[in-house]
Amino acid sequence: MRVVDGVIAGGVAATLLIAGLSARHAPTDLDALGYALLVAGGLALVVRRRAPIVVLAVTAVCALGYQAAGFEVPVVAYLFAVYATVRAGHRVAAVVASVLMLGAVPLAILASGLHDTAQAFTQSRDVLQIAWLIAAGAAGEALRQAERRADEAERTREETARRRADEERLHIARELHDSLTHQISVIKLQAEVAVHLATKRGEEVPEALLAIRDAGRDAARELRATLEALRDDGKNPPRGLDDVPDLVDRARSGGLDARLTIEGRCDDVPAAVGRTAYRIVQESLTNVARHAAAATASVRIDHRPGALVVRVDDDGKSTVDSTPGVGLTGMRERVTALGGRLHAGPRSEGGFSVRAELPVDHPA
């Protein structure tokens, strides 16, 4: 875009300079200034997108200057500036400047040495035609409205897609809740009752029954976590660092000796980083409960300068191969999307470790 602006500015400057060189007028001491103003007015257009009002003022001053120097050259650069100013949304500034120019151009022509007022107004009409001035403003306004409609249409499409995605996510959550929650609860309850009765009678509890009970607990816990993730929308604010203690408490209530350690304190952790940290801890603890056969787990959150380090260790028997691929892939994708690093693998002293380093950018 800057290249295009440069080409347009250079082209307008060259056009004005050629028009000034070819125009017939008596040589004066102001010729050098007039040529400089012709070129300067055109080159000012290179920044019309970044500073439209400044460019409007500069091109107006240059136009009045070379008219006063005796150059009867149309104010082409000023018309471009009016277009850019209206397109940027500064309609009032463009109208006020143009009204002032309609009165100032005849005065500048009179200042060049012309003593006929009627001829000065006729000449000003030639160099600043109202029709071209209106056309420049109308073109800028038309393009501004078109860009605004395009932006609104894009926002509408994004909002519609986001709303549909939210609706679909909530629909899936409802379907999972309606179709699975009751059945899993029944299986879990029946297995726990059977284990309780067998223990009460002093009978040996079959391994298969214990496996069913444990699988029911794990399935219920995983289903709750999945439903929470699916229901994370505007009505249910996304989880973050403040919710990590609840995760550890739930894991502890499920029979896992889970401990949480927080080093340092930072109150301005970005929401995306907090959500990712929460999901890493959630997925790691879920994997420990489901696959690791661990007795203890430790969660460590370390606030460091420019980074948040999340580490979850357990003493189970999990390996890289036994870790659920989808869960680990999801964690890695979340961390990579934030520009962080993730390491997951067996520990030398036994068990499994997940360590994520998430960058935290603080304002200077």
Coordinates of C-alpha atoms in Angstrom, one line a residue:
M1 CA 0.0 0.0 0.0
R2 CA 2.9 2.4 0.7
V3 CA 4.3 1.7 -2.7
V4 CA 0.9 2.6 -4.3
D5 CA 0.7 5.8 -2.3
G6 CA 4.2 6.7 -3.3
V7 CA 3.5 6.1 -7.0
I8 CA 0.3 8.3 -6.8
A9 CA 2.1 11.0 -4.9
G10 CA 5.0 11.0 -7.4
G11 CA 2.6 11.0 -10.4
V12 CA 0.6 14.0 -9.0
A13 CA 3.8 15.9 -8.2
A14 CA 5.2 15.3 -11.7
T15 CA 1.8 16.2 -13.3
L16 CA 1.7 19.5 -11.4
L17 CA 5.3 20.3 -12.2
I18 CA 4.8 19.7 -15.9
A19 CA 1.6 21.8 -15.9
G20 CA 3.6 24.6 -14.2
L21 CA 6.4 24.4 -16.7
S22 CA 4.1 24.5 -19.6
A23 CA 1.8 27.3 -18.3
R24 CA 2.4 30.7 -19.8
H25 CA 3.3 33.4 -17.3
A26 CA 5.7 36.3 -17.0
P27 CA 8.9 35.1 -15.2
T28 CA 9.2 36.4 -11.6
D29 CA 11.5 36.0 -8.6
L30 CA 8.8 33.6 -7.2
D31 CA 9.1 31.0 -9.9
A32 CA 11.5 28.8 -7.9
L33 CA 9.1 28.9 -4.9
G34 CA 6.1 28.2 -7.2
Y35 CA 7.8 25.1 -8.7
A36 CA 8.8 23.9 -5.2
L37 CA 5.2 24.3 -3.9
L38 CA 3.8 22.4 -7.0
V39 CA 6.1 19.4 -6.2
A40 CA 5.6 19.6 -2.4
G41 CA 1.8 19.6 -2.8
G42 CA 1.9 16.4 -4.8
L43 CA 4.5 14.6 -2.6
A44 CA 2.5 15.4 0.5
L45 CA -0.1 12.8 -0.7
V46 CA 2.2 10.0 0.2
V47 CA 1.0 10.2 3.9
R48 CA -2.6 11.0 3.2
R49 CA -3.8 7.7 4.8
R50 CA -1.9 8.2 8.0
A51 CA -2.5 12.0 8.4
P52 CA -5.4 13.0 6.1
I53 CA -6.1 16.3 7.8
V54 CA -2.5 17.4 7.9
V55 CA -2.2 16.6 4.2
L56 CA -5.4 18.5 3.5
A57 CA -3.9 21.6 5.1
V58 CA -0.5 21.2 3.4
T59 CA -2.0 20.8 -0.1
A60 CA -4.3 23.8 0.5
V61 CA -1.3 26.0 1.5
C62 CA 0.8 24.8 -1.4
A63 CA -2.1 25.4 -3.8
L64 CA -2.6 28.9 -2.5
G65 CA 1.1 29.5 -2.6
Y66 CA 1.7 28.6 -6.2
Q67 CA -1.5 30.5 -7.3
A68 CA -0.1 33.6 -5.5
A69 CA 3.2 33.0 -7.3
G70 CA 1.4 33.3 -10.7
F71 CA 1.0 29.7 -11.6
E72 CA -2.5 29.0 -13.1
V73 CA -2.4 25.3 -12.3
P74 CA -5.4 23.3 -11.1
V75 CA -5.3 22.2 -7.5
V76 CA -5.1 18.5 -8.3
A77 CA -3.3 17.5 -5.1
Y78 CA -5.9 19.3 -3.0
L79 CA -8.7 17.3 -4.6
F80 CA -6.9 14.1 -3.8
A81 CA -6.5 15.3 -0.2
V82 CA -10.3 16.1 0.0
Y83 CA -11.0 12.5 -1.2
A84 CA -8.6 11.0 1.4
T85 CA -10.0 13.2 4.2
V86 CA -13.6 12.3 3.5
R87 CA -12.7 8.6 3.1
A88 CA -11.1 8.7 6.6
G89 CA -14.4 10.0 8.0
H90 CA -13.4 13.7 8.5
R91 CA -16.2 15.1 6.5
V92 CA -16.6 18.3 8.5
A93 CA -12.9 19.2 8.1
A94 CA -13.1 18.6 4.3
V95 CA -16.2 20.8 4.0
V96 CA -14.8 23.6 6.1
A97 CA -11.4 23.6 4.3
S98 CA -13.2 23.6 0.9
V99 CA -15.4 26.5 1.8
L100 CA -12.3 28.4 2.9
M101 CA -10.5 27.5 -0.3
L102 CA -13.3 28.8 -2.4
G103 CA -12.8 32.2 -0.9
A104 CA -9.0 32.1 -0.6
V105 CA -8.1 31.0 -4.1
P106 CA -9.4 34.3 -5.7
L107 CA -7.5 36.3 -3.1
A108 CA -4.3 34.3 -3.9
I109 CA -4.8 35.0 -7.6
L110 CA -5.2 38.7 -6.9
A111 CA -2.1 38.6 -4.8
S112 CA -0.2 37.3 -7.9
G113 CA -0.6 40.8 -9.5
L114 CA -3.9 40.4 -11.3
H115 CA -6.0 43.6 -10.7
D116 CA -9.3 42.4 -12.4
T117 CA -11.5 40.9 -9.7
A118 CA -13.9 39.4 -12.2
Q119 CA -11.1 37.7 -14.0
A120 CA -9.6 36.5 -10.7
F121 CA -12.9 34.7 -9.9
T122 CA -13.1 33.3 -13.4
Q123 CA -9.6 32.0 -13.1
S124 CA -10.3 30.5 -9.6
R125 CA -13.3 28.7 -11.1
D126 CA -10.9 27.1 -13.6
V127 CA -8.3 25.9 -11.1
L128 CA -10.8 24.8 -8.4
Q129 CA -14.0 23.7 -10.1
I130 CA -16.8 23.0 -7.6
A131 CA -18.0 20.0 -9.7
W132 CA -14.6 18.3 -9.3
L133 CA -14.5 19.3 -5.6
I134 CA -17.9 17.7 -5.0
A135 CA -17.0 14.6 -7.0
A136 CA -13.8 14.1 -4.9
G137 CA -15.8 14.3 -1.6
A138 CA -18.5 12.1 -3.0
A139 CA -16.0 9.5 -4.1
G140 CA -14.4 9.5 -0.7
E141 CA -17.7 9.1 1.1
A142 CA -18.9 6.3 -1.2
L143 CA -15.7 4.3 -0.6
R144 CA -15.9 4.9 3.1
Q145 CA -19.5 3.7 3.3
A146 CA -18.5 0.6 1.2
E147 CA -15.6 -0.2 3.5
R148 CA -17.8 0.2 6.5
R149 CA -20.5 -2.1 5.1
A150 CA -17.8 -4.6 4.3
D151 CA -16.4 -4.5 7.8
E152 CA -19.9 -4.9 9.3
A153 CA -20.6 -7.8 7.0
E154 CA -17.3 -9.4 8.1
R155 CA -18.2 -8.9 11.7
T156 CA -21.6 -10.3 11.2
R157 CA -20.2 -13.4 9.5
E158 CA -17.7 -13.9 12.4
E159 CA -20.5 -13.4 15.0
T160 CA -22.8 -15.8 13.1
A161 CA -20.1 -18.5 12.9
R162 CA -19.1 -18.0 16.5
R163 CA -22.8 -18.2 17.6
R164 CA -23.3 -21.4 15.5
A165 CA -20.2 -22.9 17.0
D166 CA -21.4 -22.1 20.5
E167 CA -24.9 -23.5 19.8
E168 CA -23.4 -26.7 18.4
R169 CA -21.0 -27.1 21.3
L170 CA -23.9 -26.7 23.8
H171 CA -26.0 -29.1 21.7
I172 CA -23.2 -31.7 22.0
A173 CA -23.0 -31.1 25.7
R174 CA -26.7 -31.6 26.1
E175 CA -26.6 -34.8 24.1
L176 CA -23.7 -36.1 26.1
H177 CA -25.4 -35.3 29.3
D178 CA -28.7 -36.8 28.3
S179 CA -27.3 -39.9 26.8
L180 CA -24.4 -40.8 29.0
T181 CA -24.6 -39.2 32.4
H182 CA -27.5 -41.3 33.6
Q183 CA -26.1 -44.6 32.3
I184 CA -22.7 -44.0 33.8
S185 CA -24.1 -42.9 37.1
V186 CA -26.2 -46.2 37.2
I187 CA -23.2 -48.3 36.4
K188 CA -21.0 -46.5 39.0
L189 CA -23.7 -46.7 41.7
Q190 CA -24.5 -50.4 41.1
A191 CA -20.8 -51.3 41.2
E192 CA -20.2 -49.4 44.4
V193 CA -23.2 -51.0 46.0
A194 CA -22.0 -54.5 45.0
V195 CA -18.6 -53.8 46.3
H196 CA -20.0 -52.5 49.6
L197 CA -22.3 -55.5 50.1
A198 CA -19.5 -58.0 49.3
T199 CA -17.2 -56.3 51.8
K200 CA -20.0 -56.1 54.4
R201 CA -20.5 -59.9 54.0
G202 CA -16.8 -60.5 54.3
E203 CA -16.6 -61.9 50.8
E204 CA -13.7 -61.4 48.4
V205 CA -14.6 -58.7 45.9
P206 CA -14.0 -59.9 42.3
E207 CA -11.3 -58.0 40.5
A208 CA -13.7 -57.4 37.6
L209 CA -16.2 -55.7 39.9
L210 CA -13.5 -53.4 41.3
A211 CA -12.4 -52.6 37.7
I212 CA -16.0 -51.7 36.8
R213 CA -16.3 -49.5 39.9
D214 CA -13.0 -47.7 39.1
A215 CA -13.9 -47.3 35.4
G216 CA -17.3 -45.8 36.4
R217 CA -15.6 -43.3 38.6
D218 CA -13.1 -42.3 35.9
A219 CA -15.8 -42.1 33.2
A220 CA -17.9 -39.9 35.4
R221 CA -15.0 -37.6 36.2
E222 CA -14.0 -37.4 32.5
L223 CA -17.5 -36.8 31.4
R224 CA -17.8 -33.9 33.9
A225 CA -14.5 -32.4 32.6
T226 CA -15.7 -32.8 29.0
L227 CA -19.1 -31.1 29.7
E228 CA -17.3 -28.2 31.5
A229 CA -15.1 -27.7 28.5
L230 CA -18.0 -27.8 26.1
R231 CA -20.0 -25.3 28.2
D232 CA -17.2 -22.7 28.4
D233 CA -19.1 -19.9 26.7
G234 CA -20.2 -16.4 27.5
K235 CA -22.7 -17.6 30.1
N236 CA -20.1 -19.8 31.7
P237 CA -16.8 -17.8 31.9
P238 CA -13.7 -19.8 30.8
R239 CA -11.7 -21.4 33.5
G240 CA -8.3 -19.9 34.5
L241 CA -5.5 -20.0 37.1
D242 CA -7.9 -19.2 39.9
D243 CA -9.8 -22.4 39.2
V244 CA -6.7 -24.7 39.4
P245 CA -7.1 -25.3 43.2
D246 CA -10.6 -26.7 42.5
L247 CA -9.1 -29.2 40.0
V248 CA -6.6 -30.4 42.6
D249 CA -9.4 -30.6 45.3
R250 CA -11.5 -32.7 43.0
A251 CA -8.6 -35.0 42.2
R252 CA -7.9 -35.3 45.9
S253 CA -11.6 -36.2 46.6
G254 CA -11.3 -39.0 44.0
G255 CA -8.6 -40.7 46.1
L256 CA -5.5 -39.2 44.5
D257 CA -3.0 -37.6 46.9
A258 CA -2.7 -34.3 44.9
R259 CA -0.7 -31.3 46.0
L260 CA -0.6 -27.8 44.6
T261 CA 2.4 -25.4 44.9
I262 CA 2.3 -21.9 43.6
E263 CA 5.6 -19.9 43.3
G264 CA 5.5 -16.2 42.9
R265 CA 2.4 -14.1 42.1
C266 CA 1.3 -12.3 39.0
D267 CA -2.1 -10.7 38.7
D268 CA -2.0 -9.7 35.0
V269 CA -1.6 -13.1 33.4
P270 CA -3.4 -13.0 30.0
A271 CA -6.7 -14.8 29.9
A272 CA -5.5 -17.1 27.1
V273 CA -2.5 -18.2 29.1
G274 CA -4.6 -18.8 32.2
R275 CA -7.1 -20.9 30.3
T276 CA -4.2 -23.0 28.7
A277 CA -2.6 -23.5 32.1
Y278 CA -6.0 -24.7 33.5
R279 CA -6.5 -27.1 30.6
I280 CA -3.0 -28.5 31.0
V281 CA -3.6 -29.3 34.7
Q282 CA -7.0 -30.7 34.0
E283 CA -5.8 -33.0 31.2
S284 CA -2.8 -34.1 33.2
L285 CA -4.8 -35.0 36.3
T286 CA -7.4 -36.8 34.2
N287 CA -4.7 -38.8 32.6
V288 CA -3.2 -39.6 36.0
A289 CA -6.5 -40.9 37.3
R290 CA -7.3 -42.9 34.1
H291 CA -4.0 -44.3 33.0
A292 CA -1.2 -43.9 35.5
A293 CA -2.3 -46.0 38.5
A294 CA -0.6 -43.3 40.6
A295 CA -0.9 -42.7 44.3
T296 CA 0.4 -39.1 44.4
A297 CA 0.6 -36.2 42.0
S298 CA 2.0 -32.7 42.4
V299 CA 1.0 -29.6 40.5
R300 CA 3.4 -26.7 40.4
I301 CA 2.7 -23.3 39.0
D302 CA 5.7 -21.0 38.8
H303 CA 5.3 -17.3 37.9
R304 CA 8.6 -16.2 36.4
P305 CA 9.6 -13.0 34.6
G306 CA 8.0 -13.2 31.2
A307 CA 6.8 -16.8 31.6
L308 CA 4.4 -19.0 33.4
V309 CA 5.7 -22.6 34.0
V310 CA 3.1 -25.3 34.8
R311 CA 4.4 -28.7 35.9
V312 CA 2.4 -31.9 36.8
D313 CA 4.3 -34.9 38.1
D314 CA 3.0 -38.3 39.3
D315 CA 4.4 -41.5 40.7
G316 CA 2.4 -43.8 38.4
K317 CA 3.4 -46.3 35.7
S318 CA 2.5 -44.2 32.7
T319 CA 4.7 -44.0 29.7
V320 CA 4.7 -41.9 26.5
D321 CA 2.9 -44.8 24.7
S322 CA 0.3 -45.2 27.4
T323 CA -0.5 -41.5 27.5
P324 CA -3.7 -40.7 25.5
G325 CA -2.5 -39.3 22.2
V326 CA -5.5 -36.9 21.8
G327 CA -5.0 -35.3 25.2
L328 CA -1.3 -34.8 24.7
T329 CA -1.8 -33.5 21.2
G330 CA -4.4 -31.0 22.5
M331 CA -2.1 -29.8 25.2
R332 CA 0.8 -29.3 22.7
E333 CA -1.4 -27.5 20.3
R334 CA -2.6 -25.1 22.9
V335 CA 0.9 -24.4 24.1
T336 CA 2.3 -24.0 20.6
A337 CA -0.5 -21.5 19.7
L338 CA 0.7 -19.2 22.5
G339 CA 4.4 -19.6 21.4
G340 CA 5.3 -21.8 24.4
R341 CA 7.0 -25.1 24.9
L342 CA 5.7 -28.4 26.2
H343 CA 7.6 -31.4 27.4
A344 CA 5.9 -34.7 28.4
G345 CA 7.6 -37.9 29.3
P346 CA 8.5 -40.5 31.9
R347 CA 10.6 -39.3 34.9
S348 CA 13.9 -41.0 35.7
E349 CA 12.7 -41.6 39.3
G350 CA 9.5 -43.2 38.0
G351 CA 6.1 -41.8 37.0
F352 CA 5.3 -39.2 34.4
S353 CA 5.9 -35.5 34.0
V354 CA 4.2 -32.8 32.0
R355 CA 5.9 -29.4 31.9
A356 CA 4.7 -26.4 29.9
E357 CA 6.4 -23.0 29.6
L358 CA 4.0 -20.3 28.5
P359 CA 5.2 -16.8 27.6
V360 CA 3.6 -13.9 29.4
D361 CA 4.0 -10.5 27.8
H362 CA 3.7 -7.6 30.2
P363 CA 3.2 -4.0 29.1
A364 CA 6.3 -1.8 29.3

